[in-house]
Amino acid sequence: MALQIIDRRLSGKNKSVGNRERFVRRYKTQIADAVRRAVAKRDIRHIEQAENITIPRKDIQEPSFHHGQGGVRDTVHPGNTEHVRGDRIARPQGGAGGGGSQASDGGEGEDDFTFTLTKEEFMELFFEDLALPRLLRTHIASTLQYKTRRAGYSHDGTPHNLAVLRTMRGALGRRIALTKAPHRELKALEEVLAALLEQDDGTSEAVAELQQRIAGLQARMGKVAFLDPLDLRFRSRSKVPEPSSQAVMFCVMDVSGSMDQARKDLAKRFFILLYLFLTRHYEKIEIVFIRHHTQAAEVGEDEFFHSTESGGTVVSSALVLLDQVIRARYPVADWNIYVAQASDGDNFGDDGGNCRSLLADKILPLVRYFAYVQVVAQEQNLWQEYSQLLPLFAQFAMRKVSEAGDIYPVFRDLFKKEGVTV
Amino acid sequence: MNLSQYPVLARRKGGQPWKVAFSGDRSQRPVPATPLPAGQRPRQPLPDPSDWTFELIERYHAAIAETAERYGLDTYPNQLEVISAEQMMDAYASVGMPVGYRHWSYGKEFLATERRYRRGHMGLAYEIVINANPCISYLMEENTTAMQALVIAHAAYGHNSFFKGNYLFGMWTDAGSIIDYLVYARDFIAQCEEKHGIDTVEQWLDSCHALSNLGVDRYRRPSKKTLARERAERELREAYAQQQVNELWRTLPARPDKNSTAQHHERFPKEPEENLLYFIEKNAPLLEPWQREVVRIVRKIAQYFYPQRQTQVMNEGWATFWHYTLLNTLYDEGWLTDGVMIEWLSSHTNVIYQPPVGHRAYSGINPYALGFAMYRDIQRICEHPTDEDRRWFPDLAGTPWLPALHHAMQNYKDESFIGQYLSPKLIRDMRMFSIHDDASERELLVSAIHNEDGYRNLRQTLSQQYDLGAREPNIQVWNVNLRGDRCLTLRHTQYQGRPLSEDVQEVLKHAARLWGFGVQLESVNSDGDVPVLLQSVPAPPA
């Protein structure tokens, strides 16, 4: 009978991707809600993970005509042990006829439908929430650098990489392996020959034959190449990405009384974006959280976003602390320093001027990039002061953001590649 | 073993899609009265490392094919495809149609399957087989050599010969052209999505799917068309259908004559129409040509799967019977090692396990167990009939078993197969009993058990249980208000007082979307009493 065997393993898997996309598309609102809830619970470092999404089963059931509960049903079951005809049995809970194919007509139970979004799907929905999709397309030039490292030996390479010792060792091994058995045989034959020669003058036929076989063996062993192309070994080098010099990101947030939850949320989203962005360019990134009202403090992430402590506002306190931390722990020679500052810009008295000179004299010369984001629309004292710095420092940028949808465009604007229009 | 009963369809490499493949000779080869004699005994059994190789698969296949031939199994040519677990999941998730058009519900299935699989809640099917010519069987990469042998015997010879032999498949499916048709369907729907937007097409497909169970002809037999003819006719059809529909919905009143009142009361359609999608395709007034074509595609595919839904017990039983018989024969003749035997037998035992009622794992009758037991029983009745068998099966007892078995496979569906062949002995062996569940009573009644009084009753009841006509509600197109609001009336004929489930309203909304005007559903009980209006939905917004 005709037979054809085909190996399909390498031809495309993921045939269902299109259907999966359709599914995610259809339930986007529910899924996006779940994503939003998940993000709210996550800390910055784990933002990118895949997520389990749960949708109520009734939402995704496809309706069709079928029988409901009630009416008369006769069903046959196997495994009777006790019943005789005419027995009456109490109705089992939650289904007619004690199970069976008929009883399952109504659906497969009421569990919610849970599935796992991939990291990519998750990120897409996450950024979609910020009104513009696909952050990942727009990168500034990647700073990844490669370095070649030794990576053992390989079978091919250029002559100047030839590993002589390895090659010879391999050749020797091969020669031993190939001549071991003939050697043994040769030795045995030579012993026999020696024994024969002792009793005999060396003219008998047996001796001649032995000598011939010995010659044959020696010829065979002689044919084993001293060096075979198989033996060649070359030093191999492979390119490995060199972690570009380390980066540190400072999140500086105003937590004064005027920063309500909504404004903090805007700030958090901005920080998250910045974090995602930077982690794509640096293998290692440290984050320092600084919060301030009238006083500034370095805190953990949880406290940064969720602590309820508040008071008046003295922005310079944070900048002073920032400067101290940089000088103490992050020497400019070794670190790429990024600062994101979020505030509603409502500063105490004449502290604005203070801030400006702090930035101009101490901080800006040290950092790669300093982004100031004001989370309310109207211009405040701090905004005016900071504006004076704009023409002087290319690495300084400031924007206003008043709702979640603004963050992404502003972010793109801040981090756009040179020469790209947003 | 969780062998999926659905076939999977994969695009054939090469060849021109519009050229219809030769669909093979359906005429059955004569079945020998007894298995033909074995060839020479092998000097040693086939090797059985747990890792398979292509060479080993070929050798096992050759041995199995030869044995199958001796038993008179007539199959389409076989194509074995080795696939990975992910690919099996893809295949599994899309109702076995990787070539299918895109739709979110297949995505849903995929996500559900993936999750269950990843959490270890289910093993994947070891195999999936496609009713196509050549018959494609998927072998999973993870299977051991012994399992591949089992799958080849089960799918490539069991299911394959069933697809080729059973009358329902012969009547309703065309193995030679189904894959081409599915490719055509996918391309057509992708074009529609481009032209009309994904959302529009998706909604339309949702509505078609909601009615797809009622989109099959149960009695009429389709004419077989080649894909080329399908294509050529599509354009004619589009133009012509619109014309017909226009004729039906002509706004100029007919010239009044004497019969006008009689005409007025005449129902349309004259006879109730059981195929809802067919009716809509041919008569819905406002559909655009592409919409009609999509309705047709869904209907055709539903029709293709219809025989599978009607022959689950027979089909799985047949495949199980043959892997059991073929592999045992091979063992007896010295082809298989003990290790291979033990391994496949342990899978086999799991597959045909029937948990008793009340067992935690009980979920109705296991079609593999029932089908396998019935074919074994037929063989027994032929070879070693008892007096009881002679009384119950006078035409069967003592006849050659091989032709009898093939006859049973070819000419029945689950319902009639059980009605014809379920024997008292099997009823006793499986200790069957029937439960009469009347929702108006407080308790369930044991209406029959496995004794002399109960056999006929049990056989009758079990047969009914597999009658799709009784499993699914009987709903037909009853009337259309031709002169007024064009409202479509569906009539549900109750079966044993069973009501419809709660989502009727939702389905009717879909029906209204397809029809384009209001739809109402009325219900009559089986005595044909006055219909009761169950639900009605207004015309969808234009």
Tab-separated table of C-alpha atoms in Angstrom, chain A residues 1-20 22-27 52 60-81 83-92 95-102 105 113-116, chain B residues 54 57-58 61 69 75 78-83 87 90 98 102-108 110-112 114-115 141 157 193 198-199 202 206 210 214 354 357 362 430-439 441 443-447 449 461-462 465 470-471 473 475 496-501 503 506-507:
chain	number	residue	atom	x	y	z
A	1	MET	CA	0.000	0.000	0.000
A	2	ALA	CA	1.193	3.464	-0.817
A	3	LEU	CA	2.869	5.285	2.006
A	4	GLN	CA	4.333	8.690	2.402
A	5	ILE	CA	6.087	9.822	5.555
A	6	ILE	CA	6.553	13.520	5.997
A	7	ASP	CA	8.481	15.249	8.714
A	8	ARG	CA	6.462	18.320	9.550
A	9	ARG	CA	8.203	19.218	12.744
A	10	LEU	CA	10.164	22.063	11.286
A	11	SER	CA	7.442	23.544	9.177
A	12	GLY	CA	5.589	26.248	10.984
A	13	LYS	CA	4.114	25.778	14.345
A	14	ASN	CA	1.944	28.492	15.765
A	15	LYS	CA	-0.649	28.051	13.098
A	16	SER	CA	-3.069	29.234	15.719
A	17	VAL	CA	-1.442	32.596	16.181
A	18	GLY	CA	-3.924	34.273	13.902
A	19	ASN	CA	-6.832	32.802	15.790
A	20	ARG	CA	-5.252	33.738	19.056
A	22	ARG	CA	-8.523	37.360	16.899
A	23	PHE	CA	-9.435	36.164	20.349
A	24	VAL	CA	-7.374	38.824	22.102
A	25	ARG	CA	-8.789	41.443	19.785
A	26	ARG	CA	-12.318	40.439	20.546
A	27	TYR	CA	-11.924	40.511	24.286
A	52	ASN	CA	-2.852	35.137	33.585
A	60	ILE	CA	-17.163	33.745	25.756
A	61	GLN	CA	-19.674	30.968	25.341
A	62	GLU	CA	-20.973	30.612	21.848
A	63	PRO	CA	-24.709	30.152	21.860
A	64	SER	CA	-26.414	27.357	20.001
A	65	PHE	CA	-29.721	25.585	20.125
A	66	HIS	CA	-29.682	22.727	22.567
A	67	HIS	CA	-31.877	21.089	25.128
A	68	GLY	CA	-32.213	22.653	28.536
A	69	GLN	CA	-33.043	21.030	31.832
A	70	GLY	CA	-36.397	19.395	32.224
A	71	GLY	CA	-38.625	17.088	30.246
A	72	VAL	CA	-38.208	13.362	30.068
A	73	ARG	CA	-34.872	11.662	29.572
A	74	ASP	CA	-34.046	8.000	29.298
A	75	THR	CA	-30.396	7.217	29.612
A	76	VAL	CA	-28.383	4.011	29.747
A	77	HIS	CA	-25.472	3.630	32.117
A	78	PRO	CA	-22.937	0.864	32.670
A	79	GLY	CA	-21.895	-0.754	35.935
A	80	ASN	CA	-25.140	-1.527	37.709
A	81	THR	CA	-24.455	-3.192	41.021
A	83	HIS	CA	-30.599	-1.689	41.196
A	84	VAL	CA	-33.504	-3.748	39.980
A	85	ARG	CA	-36.226	-2.595	37.703
A	86	GLY	CA	-38.647	-0.217	39.377
A	87	ASP	CA	-36.181	1.151	41.917
A	88	ARG	CA	-36.526	4.797	42.679
A	89	ILE	CA	-33.415	6.833	43.225
A	90	ALA	CA	-33.054	10.275	44.699
A	91	ARG	CA	-32.179	12.808	42.054
A	92	PRO	CA	-28.470	13.582	42.230
A	95	GLY	CA	-27.772	17.431	36.980
A	96	ALA	CA	-30.348	15.184	35.488
A	97	GLY	CA	-29.866	11.513	34.924
A	98	GLY	CA	-26.789	11.162	37.087
A	99	GLY	CA	-24.294	12.478	34.575
A	100	GLY	CA	-23.972	11.016	31.174
A	101	SER	CA	-23.714	12.674	27.849
A	102	GLN	CA	-27.208	14.048	28.021
A	105	ASP	CA	-25.629	19.271	27.290
A	113	PHE	CA	-11.917	30.988	31.368
A	114	THR	CA	-8.288	31.579	32.230
A	115	PHE	CA	-5.397	31.829	29.865
A	116	THR	CA	-1.939	33.291	29.745
B	54	PHE	CA	11.925	6.983	10.133
B	57	ILE	CA	8.331	3.586	11.204
B	58	GLU	CA	8.564	2.349	7.655
B	61	HIS	CA	4.180	0.266	8.738
B	69	GLU	CA	-4.420	-6.322	3.677
B	75	THR	CA	-7.946	2.206	2.781
B	78	ASN	CA	-1.589	6.768	3.748
B	79	GLN	CA	0.412	9.830	4.510
B	80	LEU	CA	2.080	9.821	7.919
B	81	GLU	CA	3.209	13.170	9.214
B	82	VAL	CA	5.487	13.546	12.176
B	83	ILE	CA	4.661	16.631	14.185
B	87	GLN	CA	1.761	21.475	16.259
B	90	ASP	CA	-2.526	23.771	16.951
B	98	PRO	CA	-5.381	24.038	10.716
B	102	ARG	CA	-9.413	32.584	11.014
B	103	HIS	CA	-11.877	32.935	13.831
B	104	TRP	CA	-11.621	33.867	17.469
B	105	SER	CA	-13.352	30.737	18.700
B	106	TYR	CA	-10.480	28.629	17.401
B	107	GLY	CA	-8.161	30.949	19.297
B	108	LYS	CA	-10.205	30.321	22.406
B	110	PHE	CA	-6.183	26.926	21.474
B	111	LEU	CA	-5.718	28.951	24.644
B	112	ALA	CA	-7.798	26.503	26.633
B	114	GLU	CA	-2.580	25.132	25.809
B	115	ARG	CA	-3.386	25.937	29.405
B	141	GLU	CA	7.271	13.251	17.946
B	157	TYR	CA	-5.634	1.445	8.982
B	193	GLU	CA	-11.858	40.468	5.818
B	198	ILE	CA	-12.364	41.928	10.273
B	199	ASP	CA	-15.162	42.883	12.649
B	202	GLU	CA	-16.239	38.011	12.430
B	206	ASP	CA	-20.399	34.186	14.762
B	210	ALA	CA	-24.564	29.740	16.093
B	214	LEU	CA	-28.791	23.177	12.061
B	354	GLN	CA	-15.208	2.082	31.205
B	357	VAL	CA	-21.624	4.783	37.041
B	362	TYR	CA	-17.561	8.428	35.088
B	430	MET	CA	-21.334	-4.068	30.900
B	431	ARG	CA	-24.101	-4.366	33.512
B	432	MET	CA	-26.198	-1.781	31.795
B	433	PHE	CA	-29.309	-0.250	33.244
B	434	SER	CA	-31.480	2.610	32.188
B	435	ILE	CA	-32.737	5.561	34.141
B	436	HIS	CA	-36.012	7.238	33.419
B	437	ASP	CA	-35.744	10.866	34.408
B	438	ASP	CA	-38.998	12.762	34.345
B	439	ALA	CA	-38.439	16.303	35.519
B	441	GLU	CA	-41.225	13.519	39.266
B	443	GLU	CA	-37.226	10.711	41.928
B	444	LEU	CA	-35.518	8.891	39.118
B	445	LEU	CA	-36.809	5.529	38.063
B	446	VAL	CA	-34.738	2.514	37.105
B	447	SER	CA	-36.683	1.495	34.021
B	449	ILE	CA	-31.715	-3.591	33.931
B	461	THR	CA	-32.874	3.389	24.762
B	462	LEU	CA	-29.155	3.318	24.098
B	465	GLN	CA	-29.229	8.107	22.969
B	470	ALA	CA	-33.049	13.281	19.664
B	471	ARG	CA	-29.878	14.751	21.087
B	473	PRO	CA	-33.571	19.995	19.356
B	475	ILE	CA	-36.023	23.188	14.879
B	496	GLN	CA	-40.237	14.231	25.277
B	497	GLY	CA	-41.187	17.556	26.752
B	498	ARG	CA	-37.675	18.876	26.801
B	499	PRO	CA	-37.435	22.636	26.780
B	500	LEU	CA	-34.763	24.588	24.989
B	501	SER	CA	-31.787	25.914	26.906
B	503	ASP	CA	-29.418	30.915	25.340
B	506	GLU	CA	-28.976	34.811	21.848
B	507	VAL	CA	-29.192	32.320	19.020
